[in-house]
Amino acid sequence: MKTPHFAIIGAGTAGLATAILLAREGNQVTIFEQVDELSPVGAGLLLQPAGLAVFEHIGVLDQALKLGAKVTGLEGQLPNKRLLVNSHYHQAGNNLYGLGIHRATLCHVLTEKLAEYSSHVTWEMGHNIVSIEERHNEVRILGSFKQQKIDDCFDAILIANGARSQLRPKAWVKIDKSYPWGAAWTIVPECLSLNPEILHQFYDRSKIMMGVLPTGAVPTAPQQQLSSVFWSLPTSQLQSFLKDESAKQQWLKQVSDRWPDVAEWLKQIVYDEQIQPEWLSAQYRDVVMSQFGQGRIGVIGDAAHAMSPQLGQGANMALLDAWAFSQSLQTAKKNQQIDWSILWQHYHQQRRSSTQFYQFLSRLLTPLYQSDHWWAGGIRDLTFPWMYQIPYFRKEMAITISGLKKGPLQQMSYQQIAEYQHHENRLITNNQSLPECE
């Protein structure tokens, strides 16, 4: 029987993780990526316990732990030094933790693992895919590579090319819009004046929000621990952030008036000629879909459910998508034949309720932290502290941050996700090279 051949469009977290799981089970995978060379751009991110469970399932957790920074909880401080948010992973379950990680490190860990299955994987870099056409027994890809037309067919295609994807079926898209707020960010040497195992956030009403995330190290400099700094801004102000000396002084005063210790560290960073931090902008989208797959086409990662980073779930949801698709494929596969209706039924059972829960909660909470509503921050500051005094709510909030929620009253099992049983060992490894991540 013919071995299934999958095309994955996009080599981000969702695409790489899914490629590993498909290749590990003996499927053929072709990865199409628009850029010529993988150079992940973006601040550090926090892998929640749900994402780490998928890492354990894939077999890359130990490698990620060597370079990432262990995070035990999240603390959010108001200008009066009171903790608005005080959530720790142990409240959700014993031995749970998060992992701050640089995007280049995340890419490195996944591509290194993918190299183990390179006889099952084909890379197509610098390929621009413009349309997809499903036929009776295959899916056709159309695009271009160095001004040459691409016209190829696969057994199935997974769209994983990010929040701004133009390939997801428009009939499935319910919401696709940009957020009015984003963030300026930079990556700098680790902040030694803050607890290195805590994601620190700082809030003043809904107008000011700053984060300092332990980010671990990059493969090329494993001894240098890093921190990612985020400063929330309306998207219209992102390009002008810290563009001149006056803007730097004004920003440092804003921080110093509220959190002087952090301001002193930031001042050293901003004026250190050896560091010279480069501030970049991040803009976010809200994408809601009525379904994630049908027939031989699926959508995963941010392309399927982009949302505000308020809950820090983007990479974790992408990893859970990869895990759920692999599980669904095993359920729907009999004698190398795939029942696509069963696959997508199982996949939606695994992912729909969890995705809807986190998207709803993110949409509900974001205005309390990033908005022009004068009342939003006040309501938040009144309600959140007392919620943390109630053990039930404290635990539920920790489980929510962990990424393990399936809905208001349901949760996933870390161990169930992390477990992996070999069904058939069809793997042949060789030394075929992979694109390098910088």
Tab-separated table of C-alpha atoms in Angstrom:
chain	number	residue	atom	x	y	z
A	1	MET	CA	0.000	0.000	0.000
A	2	LYS	CA	1.141	3.555	-0.734
A	3	THR	CA	2.677	5.481	2.175
A	4	PRO	CA	0.667	8.657	2.873
A	5	HIS	CA	2.444	11.835	1.783
A	6	PHE	CA	1.581	15.031	3.653
A	7	ALA	CA	2.459	18.595	2.702
A	8	ILE	CA	2.921	21.090	5.529
A	9	ILE	CA	2.916	24.767	4.581
A	10	GLY	CA	4.916	26.732	7.129
A	11	ALA	CA	7.907	25.716	9.286
A	12	GLY	CA	6.859	27.351	12.538
A	13	THR	CA	6.160	25.576	15.818
A	14	ALA	CA	3.004	23.822	14.586
A	15	GLY	CA	4.512	22.804	11.261
A	16	LEU	CA	7.778	21.433	12.657
A	17	ALA	CA	6.148	19.546	15.535
A	18	THR	CA	3.561	17.986	13.230
A	19	ALA	CA	6.250	17.003	10.729
A	20	ILE	CA	8.168	15.192	13.487
A	21	LEU	CA	5.126	13.232	14.623
A	22	LEU	CA	4.056	12.309	11.089
A	23	ALA	CA	7.559	11.242	10.048
A	24	ARG	CA	8.032	9.270	13.256
A	25	GLU	CA	5.048	7.107	12.271
A	26	GLY	CA	6.548	6.441	8.846
A	27	ASN	CA	4.597	8.961	6.771
A	28	GLN	CA	6.258	11.032	4.052
A	29	VAL	CA	6.291	14.775	4.738
A	30	THR	CA	7.165	17.726	2.510
A	31	ILE	CA	7.596	21.095	4.254
A	32	PHE	CA	7.036	24.238	2.194
A	33	GLU	CA	8.499	27.408	3.648
A	34	GLN	CA	8.415	30.854	2.051
A	35	VAL	CA	11.788	32.056	3.361
A	36	ASP	CA	15.075	30.756	1.973
A	37	GLU	CA	16.561	30.088	5.402
A	38	LEU	CA	14.964	29.584	8.800
A	39	SER	CA	15.752	32.586	11.020
A	40	PRO	CA	13.007	32.744	13.659
A	41	VAL	CA	12.114	36.323	14.574
A	42	GLY	CA	10.323	37.143	17.794
A	43	ALA	CA	10.776	37.577	21.500
A	44	GLY	CA	11.138	34.667	23.853
A	45	LEU	CA	8.017	32.696	24.627
A	46	LEU	CA	6.738	30.682	27.548
A	47	LEU	CA	6.063	27.003	27.008
A	48	GLN	CA	3.351	26.037	29.459
A	49	PRO	CA	3.046	22.531	30.980
A	50	ALA	CA	0.690	21.556	28.135
A	51	GLY	CA	3.362	22.414	25.574
A	52	LEU	CA	6.046	20.665	27.611
A	53	ALA	CA	3.888	17.535	27.689
A	54	VAL	CA	3.949	17.568	23.881
A	55	PHE	CA	7.725	18.119	24.000
A	56	GLU	CA	7.999	15.023	26.187
A	57	HIS	CA	5.761	13.118	23.747
A	58	ILE	CA	7.959	14.192	20.825
A	59	GLY	CA	11.158	13.402	22.726
A	60	VAL	CA	12.757	16.861	22.900
A	61	LEU	CA	12.006	17.932	26.464
A	62	ASP	CA	15.447	17.120	27.870
A	63	GLN	CA	17.181	19.086	25.118
A	64	ALA	CA	14.849	22.056	25.610
A	65	LEU	CA	15.524	22.051	29.356
A	66	LYS	CA	19.258	22.402	28.713
A	67	LEU	CA	18.786	25.732	26.941
A	68	GLY	CA	15.487	27.074	28.279
A	69	ALA	CA	14.800	28.779	31.606
A	70	LYS	CA	12.578	26.992	34.094
A	71	VAL	CA	9.630	29.164	35.142
A	72	THR	CA	7.693	28.306	38.299
A	73	GLY	CA	4.995	30.973	38.125
A	74	LEU	CA	3.630	34.338	37.077
A	75	GLU	CA	3.573	37.456	39.247
A	76	GLY	CA	1.909	40.682	38.175
A	77	GLN	CA	2.657	43.814	40.197
A	78	LEU	CA	0.762	47.089	40.518
A	79	PRO	CA	2.507	50.455	41.127
A	80	ASN	CA	1.743	50.168	44.867
A	81	LYS	CA	3.796	46.919	44.893
A	82	ARG	CA	0.695	44.808	45.498
A	83	LEU	CA	0.542	41.579	43.502
A	84	LEU	CA	-2.449	41.568	41.179
A	85	VAL	CA	-1.524	38.177	39.709
A	86	ASN	CA	0.179	35.531	41.825
A	87	SER	CA	-0.139	32.212	40.042
A	88	HIS	CA	2.261	29.291	40.375
A	89	TYR	CA	2.276	26.024	38.482
A	90	HIS	CA	2.485	23.824	41.586
A	91	GLN	CA	-1.041	25.032	42.405
A	92	ALA	CA	-2.223	23.195	39.270
A	93	GLY	CA	-0.383	19.960	39.997
A	94	ASN	CA	2.780	18.544	41.478
A	95	ASN	CA	5.962	18.872	39.415
A	96	LEU	CA	4.409	21.231	36.837
A	97	TYR	CA	6.450	24.180	35.536
A	98	GLY	CA	6.845	26.351	32.477
A	99	LEU	CA	9.869	26.956	30.268
A	100	GLY	CA	10.995	30.326	28.936
A	101	ILE	CA	12.678	29.757	25.594
A	102	HIS	CA	14.138	31.789	22.734
A	103	ARG	CA	12.397	31.247	19.396
A	104	ALA	CA	15.686	30.339	17.743
A	105	THR	CA	16.246	27.722	20.436
A	106	LEU	CA	12.752	26.329	19.951
A	107	CYS	CA	13.384	26.060	16.208
A	108	HIS	CA	16.792	24.462	16.810
A	109	VAL	CA	15.381	21.807	19.156
A	110	LEU	CA	12.602	20.854	16.741
A	111	THR	CA	14.735	20.788	13.590
A	112	GLU	CA	17.393	18.713	15.352
A	113	LYS	CA	14.727	16.162	16.232
A	114	LEU	CA	13.310	16.248	12.721
A	115	ALA	CA	16.783	15.352	11.406
A	116	GLU	CA	16.367	11.911	12.980
A	117	TYR	CA	13.617	11.176	10.448
A	118	SER	CA	15.168	12.917	7.477
A	119	SER	CA	14.593	9.974	5.117
A	120	HIS	CA	10.875	10.730	5.502
A	121	VAL	CA	11.147	14.522	5.163
A	122	THR	CA	11.656	16.812	2.167
A	123	TRP	CA	12.353	20.528	2.623
A	124	GLU	CA	11.180	23.030	0.006
A	125	MET	CA	12.593	26.403	1.094
A	126	GLY	CA	11.860	29.664	-0.709
A	127	HIS	CA	8.559	28.329	-2.029
A	128	ASN	CA	5.560	30.649	-2.166
A	129	ILE	CA	2.286	28.720	-2.125
A	130	VAL	CA	-0.636	30.769	-3.440
A	131	SER	CA	-3.531	28.325	-3.712
A	132	ILE	CA	-4.741	24.853	-2.803
A	133	GLU	CA	-7.223	22.719	-4.696
A	134	GLU	CA	-8.730	19.529	-3.287
A	135	ARG	CA	-9.542	16.699	-5.654
A	136	HIS	CA	-11.093	13.285	-5.111
A	137	ASN	CA	-7.976	11.443	-3.937
A	138	GLU	CA	-5.394	14.225	-3.561
A	139	VAL	CA	-4.744	17.893	-2.924
A	140	ARG	CA	-3.037	20.113	-5.471
A	141	ILE	CA	-0.614	22.895	-4.516
A	142	LEU	CA	0.053	25.868	-6.791
A	143	GLY	CA	2.753	28.461	-6.248
A	144	SER	CA	6.188	29.633	-7.312
A	145	PHE	CA	9.863	29.049	-6.619
A	146	LYS	CA	12.456	31.446	-8.064
A	147	GLN	CA	9.946	32.608	-10.680
A	148	GLN	CA	9.198	29.020	-11.642
A	149	LYS	CA	5.667	27.685	-11.226
A	150	ILE	CA	4.933	24.992	-8.650
A	151	ASP	CA	2.215	22.443	-9.371
A	152	ASP	CA	2.325	19.359	-7.160
A	153	CYS	CA	-0.090	16.904	-5.525
A	154	PHE	CA	-0.192	15.294	-2.077
A	155	ASP	CA	-2.452	13.011	-0.101
A	156	ALA	CA	-3.228	15.838	2.342
A	157	ILE	CA	-2.141	19.361	3.223
A	158	LEU	CA	-1.811	21.098	6.563
A	159	ILE	CA	-1.809	24.904	6.498
A	160	ALA	CA	0.528	26.167	9.235
A	161	ASN	CA	1.793	29.485	7.876
A	162	GLY	CA	0.736	31.764	10.691
A	163	ALA	CA	-1.908	34.235	11.786
A	164	ARG	CA	-1.900	36.159	8.513
A	165	SER	CA	-2.375	33.090	6.343
A	166	GLN	CA	-4.154	33.658	3.042
A	167	LEU	CA	-4.518	29.925	2.410
A	168	ARG	CA	-7.060	28.879	5.054
A	169	PRO	CA	-10.465	28.213	3.442
A	170	LYS	CA	-12.416	31.462	3.705
A	171	ALA	CA	-15.677	29.634	4.303
A	172	TRP	CA	-14.263	28.339	7.597
A	173	VAL	CA	-13.174	31.774	8.884
A	174	LYS	CA	-15.573	33.503	11.287
A	175	ILE	CA	-13.236	36.243	12.573
A	176	ASP	CA	-9.956	37.542	11.162
A	177	LYS	CA	-8.937	40.951	12.468
A	178	SER	CA	-5.927	42.669	13.999
A	179	TYR	CA	-5.786	43.834	17.607
A	180	PRO	CA	-5.498	47.598	18.185
A	181	TRP	CA	-2.729	46.963	20.728
A	182	GLY	CA	0.636	45.230	20.319
A	183	ALA	CA	4.005	45.239	22.048
A	184	ALA	CA	7.527	46.515	21.616
A	185	TRP	CA	10.028	43.866	22.648
A	186	THR	CA	13.715	43.138	22.939
A	187	ILE	CA	15.963	40.339	24.221
A	188	VAL	CA	18.751	41.286	26.618
A	189	PRO	CA	21.086	39.661	29.182
A	190	GLU	CA	19.199	38.210	32.139
A	191	CYS	CA	17.763	40.598	34.716
A	192	LEU	CA	19.566	39.700	37.959
A	193	SER	CA	17.422	41.939	40.161
A	194	LEU	CA	14.307	39.814	39.561
A	195	ASN	CA	13.588	36.200	40.482
A	196	PRO	CA	14.899	34.242	37.445
A	197	GLU	CA	12.161	31.573	37.767
A	198	ILE	CA	9.215	33.973	37.537
A	199	LEU	CA	7.507	35.666	34.585
A	200	HIS	CA	7.227	39.198	35.942
A	201	GLN	CA	4.518	41.552	34.712
A	202	PHE	CA	3.808	45.137	35.718
A	203	TYR	CA	0.471	46.914	35.275
A	204	ASP	CA	-0.974	50.361	35.767
A	205	ARG	CA	-4.657	50.443	34.855
A	206	SER	CA	-5.203	49.178	31.308
A	207	LYS	CA	-2.771	51.683	29.768
A	208	ILE	CA	0.594	50.351	30.972
A	209	MET	CA	1.720	46.750	30.836
A	210	MET	CA	5.294	45.464	30.882
A	211	GLY	CA	6.671	41.941	31.053
A	212	VAL	CA	10.075	40.434	31.807
A	213	LEU	CA	10.327	36.782	30.810
A	214	PRO	CA	13.284	34.485	31.602
A	215	THR	CA	14.261	33.267	28.133
A	216	GLY	CA	17.165	30.864	28.646
A	217	ALA	CA	19.997	30.757	26.121
A	218	VAL	CA	20.556	30.281	22.398
A	219	PRO	CA	22.545	27.288	21.047
A	220	THR	CA	25.411	29.504	19.880
A	221	ALA	CA	25.896	31.040	23.369
A	222	PRO	CA	24.634	28.472	25.898
A	223	GLN	CA	26.266	30.191	28.901
A	224	GLN	CA	24.501	33.571	28.460
A	225	GLN	CA	21.088	33.584	30.093
A	226	LEU	CA	18.621	36.029	28.528
A	227	SER	CA	15.456	37.921	29.368
A	228	SER	CA	12.724	39.120	27.015
A	229	VAL	CA	11.248	42.540	27.764
A	230	PHE	CA	7.775	43.489	26.507
A	231	TRP	CA	6.133	46.931	26.586
A	232	SER	CA	2.498	47.149	25.541
A	233	LEU	CA	1.456	49.916	23.139
A	234	PRO	CA	-1.301	50.798	20.694
A	235	THR	CA	-0.202	49.571	17.271
A	236	SER	CA	-0.103	53.158	15.985
A	237	GLN	CA	2.725	53.935	18.441
A	238	LEU	CA	4.899	50.862	17.932
A	239	GLN	CA	7.130	52.257	15.191
A	240	SER	CA	7.998	55.400	17.170
A	241	PHE	CA	8.885	53.642	20.440
A	242	LEU	CA	12.258	54.846	21.844
A	243	LYS	CA	13.251	56.483	18.559
A	244	ASP	CA	15.100	59.383	20.191
A	245	GLU	CA	16.666	60.430	23.493
A	246	SER	CA	13.570	62.266	24.672
A	247	ALA	CA	11.433	59.153	24.142
A	248	LYS	CA	13.916	57.036	26.118
A	249	GLN	CA	13.909	59.471	29.035
A	250	GLN	CA	10.125	59.670	29.067
A	251	TRP	CA	9.741	55.897	29.026
A	252	LEU	CA	12.281	55.322	31.794
A	253	LYS	CA	10.496	57.916	33.926
A	254	GLN	CA	7.182	56.130	33.391
A	255	VAL	CA	8.739	52.939	34.714
A	256	SER	CA	10.762	54.630	37.486
A	257	ASP	CA	7.696	56.391	38.912
A	258	ARG	CA	6.057	52.981	39.381
A	259	TRP	CA	8.795	50.327	39.668
A	260	PRO	CA	12.153	52.039	40.401
A	261	ASP	CA	14.201	48.826	40.785
A	262	VAL	CA	13.187	47.577	37.348
A	263	ALA	CA	13.738	51.045	35.864
A	264	GLU	CA	17.338	51.076	37.099
A	265	TRP	CA	18.021	47.778	35.337
A	266	LEU	CA	16.321	48.979	32.146
A	267	LYS	CA	18.349	52.187	32.215
A	268	GLN	CA	21.595	50.181	32.314
A	269	ILE	CA	20.356	48.055	29.405
A	270	VAL	CA	19.200	50.968	27.243
A	271	TYR	CA	22.471	52.890	27.607
A	272	ASP	CA	24.880	49.961	27.508
A	273	GLU	CA	26.896	50.414	24.298
A	274	GLN	CA	27.911	46.752	24.254
A	275	ILE	CA	24.317	45.494	24.420
A	276	GLN	CA	22.518	48.122	22.316
A	277	PRO	CA	19.155	46.353	22.475
A	278	GLU	CA	17.123	46.360	19.285
A	279	TRP	CA	13.455	47.006	19.896
A	280	LEU	CA	11.062	45.334	17.478
A	281	SER	CA	7.292	45.348	17.299
A	282	ALA	CA	4.777	42.544	17.641
A	283	GLN	CA	1.245	42.904	16.314
A	284	TYR	CA	-1.468	40.386	17.040
A	285	ARG	CA	-4.542	39.021	15.303
A	286	ASP	CA	-7.765	37.408	16.397
A	287	VAL	CA	-8.633	34.429	14.182
A	288	VAL	CA	-11.681	32.258	14.863
A	289	MET	CA	-12.688	29.367	12.612
A	290	SER	CA	-15.849	27.284	12.455
A	291	GLN	CA	-13.753	24.162	11.783
A	292	PHE	CA	-10.089	23.241	11.521
A	293	GLY	CA	-10.233	20.602	8.834
A	294	GLN	CA	-12.286	18.713	6.320
A	295	GLY	CA	-11.412	16.125	3.714
A	296	ARG	CA	-7.710	16.339	2.936
A	297	ILE	CA	-7.113	19.924	4.125
A	298	GLY	CA	-6.410	21.075	7.671
A	299	VAL	CA	-5.376	24.299	9.412
A	300	ILE	CA	-3.192	24.289	12.533
A	301	GLY	CA	-1.319	26.696	14.792
A	302	ASP	CA	-1.850	30.451	14.612
A	303	ALA	CA	-3.353	30.053	11.149
A	304	ALA	CA	-6.264	28.297	12.865
A	305	HIS	CA	-6.672	30.202	16.126
A	306	ALA	CA	-4.446	33.274	16.518
A	307	MET	CA	-5.287	35.374	19.553
A	308	SER	CA	-3.959	37.958	21.974
A	309	PRO	CA	-0.869	36.729	23.892
A	310	GLN	CA	-2.517	37.654	27.197
A	311	LEU	CA	-2.674	34.031	28.360
A	312	GLY	CA	0.620	33.027	26.751
A	313	GLN	CA	-0.834	30.034	24.918
A	314	GLY	CA	0.161	30.488	21.261
A	315	ALA	CA	3.064	28.023	21.021
A	316	ASN	CA	1.373	25.602	23.403
A	317	MET	CA	-1.797	25.462	21.335
A	318	ALA	CA	0.314	24.902	18.220
A	319	LEU	CA	2.040	21.965	19.918
A	320	LEU	CA	-1.282	20.550	21.084
A	321	ASP	CA	-2.550	20.804	17.501
A	322	ALA	CA	0.398	18.698	16.346
A	323	TRP	CA	-0.213	16.108	19.054
A	324	ALA	CA	-3.963	15.959	18.387
A	325	PHE	CA	-3.492	15.579	14.625
A	326	SER	CA	-1.056	12.704	15.163
A	327	GLN	CA	-3.475	10.993	17.558
A	328	SER	CA	-6.393	11.533	15.179
A	329	LEU	CA	-4.441	10.126	12.249
A	330	GLN	CA	-3.669	6.959	14.194
A	331	THR	CA	-7.357	6.606	15.056
A	332	ALA	CA	-8.470	7.076	11.440
A	333	LYS	CA	-5.768	4.981	9.768
A	334	LYS	CA	-6.404	1.356	8.837
A	335	ASN	CA	-4.011	-0.563	6.588
A	336	GLN	CA	-2.479	2.639	5.240
A	337	GLN	CA	-5.961	3.901	4.331
A	338	ILE	CA	-7.186	7.044	6.085
A	339	ASP	CA	-10.820	7.754	6.847
A	340	TRP	CA	-10.696	11.548	6.704
A	341	SER	CA	-14.135	12.066	8.223
A	342	ILE	CA	-13.114	10.033	11.298
A	343	LEU	CA	-9.818	11.914	11.491
A	344	TRP	CA	-11.434	15.324	11.613
A	345	GLN	CA	-14.206	14.179	13.929
A	346	HIS	CA	-11.587	12.964	16.397
A	347	TYR	CA	-9.428	16.071	15.918
A	348	HIS	CA	-12.312	18.441	16.604
A	349	GLN	CA	-13.201	16.451	19.716
A	350	GLN	CA	-9.630	16.936	20.920
A	351	ARG	CA	-9.151	20.602	20.016
A	352	ARG	CA	-12.396	22.494	19.525
A	353	SER	CA	-13.524	22.952	23.144
A	354	SER	CA	-10.046	23.822	24.439
A	355	THR	CA	-9.438	26.319	21.643
A	356	GLN	CA	-12.824	27.960	22.148
A	357	PHE	CA	-12.224	28.228	25.898
A	358	TYR	CA	-8.865	29.970	25.553
A	359	GLN	CA	-10.001	32.245	22.751
A	360	PHE	CA	-13.058	33.330	24.738
A	361	LEU	CA	-11.016	33.931	27.895
A	362	SER	CA	-8.336	35.824	25.989
A	363	ARG	CA	-10.947	38.043	24.335
A	364	LEU	CA	-12.556	38.649	27.733
A	365	LEU	CA	-9.340	39.487	29.599
A	366	THR	CA	-7.383	41.470	27.017
A	367	PRO	CA	-9.340	44.750	27.445
A	368	LEU	CA	-8.581	44.611	31.184
A	369	TYR	CA	-4.865	44.905	30.374
A	370	GLN	CA	-4.687	46.608	26.985
A	371	SER	CA	-7.432	49.096	26.176
A	372	ASP	CA	-8.521	52.727	26.347
A	373	HIS	CA	-11.392	51.907	28.713
A	374	TRP	CA	-10.871	53.993	31.862
A	375	TRP	CA	-12.864	51.532	33.984
A	376	ALA	CA	-11.223	48.281	32.833
A	377	GLY	CA	-8.133	48.378	35.033
A	378	GLY	CA	-10.158	49.370	38.093
A	379	ILE	CA	-12.497	46.397	37.786
A	380	ARG	CA	-9.513	44.099	37.328
A	381	ASP	CA	-7.662	45.512	40.344
A	382	LEU	CA	-10.720	45.034	42.560
A	383	THR	CA	-11.654	41.501	41.538
A	384	PHE	CA	-8.414	39.630	40.880
A	385	PRO	CA	-6.765	39.871	44.335
A	386	TRP	CA	-9.722	38.381	46.173
A	387	MET	CA	-10.006	35.560	43.636
A	388	TYR	CA	-6.478	34.488	44.557
A	389	GLN	CA	-7.596	34.232	48.187
A	390	ILE	CA	-10.036	31.426	47.318
A	391	PRO	CA	-8.253	28.045	46.908
A	392	TYR	CA	-10.632	26.793	44.189
A	393	PHE	CA	-10.147	29.856	41.970
A	394	ARG	CA	-6.423	29.916	42.657
A	395	LYS	CA	-6.106	26.330	41.439
A	396	GLU	CA	-8.366	26.881	38.418
A	397	MET	CA	-6.364	29.920	37.329
A	398	ALA	CA	-3.136	27.945	37.623
A	399	ILE	CA	-4.590	25.114	35.518
A	400	THR	CA	-5.774	27.668	32.960
A	401	ILE	CA	-2.333	29.260	32.669
A	402	SER	CA	-0.841	25.767	32.358
A	403	GLY	CA	-2.739	25.328	29.078
A	404	LEU	CA	-4.442	22.142	30.268
A	405	LYS	CA	-8.044	23.350	30.217
A	406	LYS	CA	-10.557	21.779	27.825
A	407	GLY	CA	-13.382	23.977	29.064
A	408	PRO	CA	-14.627	25.640	32.265
A	409	LEU	CA	-15.072	22.298	34.043
A	410	GLN	CA	-12.744	19.971	32.121
A	411	GLN	CA	-9.010	19.587	31.837
A	412	MET	CA	-6.446	17.511	29.958
A	413	SER	CA	-3.980	15.134	31.548
A	414	TYR	CA	-0.286	15.980	31.275
A	415	GLN	CA	0.630	12.298	31.385
A	416	GLN	CA	-1.863	11.335	28.714
A	417	ILE	CA	-0.353	13.890	26.331
A	418	ALA	CA	3.251	13.068	27.225
A	419	GLU	CA	2.895	9.305	26.792
A	420	TYR	CA	4.099	7.806	23.525
A	421	GLN	CA	3.800	4.186	22.400
A	422	HIS	CA	5.538	2.971	19.263
A	423	HIS	CA	3.078	1.349	16.891
A	424	GLU	CA	5.525	0.364	14.183
A	425	ASN	CA	9.187	1.177	13.874
A	426	ARG	CA	9.693	2.232	10.270
A	427	LEU	CA	12.329	4.847	10.904
A	428	ILE	CA	15.543	5.132	8.924
A	429	THR	CA	17.948	7.882	9.929
A	430	ASN	CA	20.679	9.467	7.896
A	431	ASN	CA	22.744	12.633	7.857
A	432	GLN	CA	20.671	14.660	5.395
A	433	SER	CA	21.137	18.311	6.254
A	434	LEU	CA	18.373	20.582	7.496
A	435	PRO	CA	17.988	24.349	7.258
A	436	GLU	CA	19.905	26.087	10.018
A	437	CYS	CA	18.169	28.281	12.587
A	438	GLU	CA	19.992	31.400	13.659
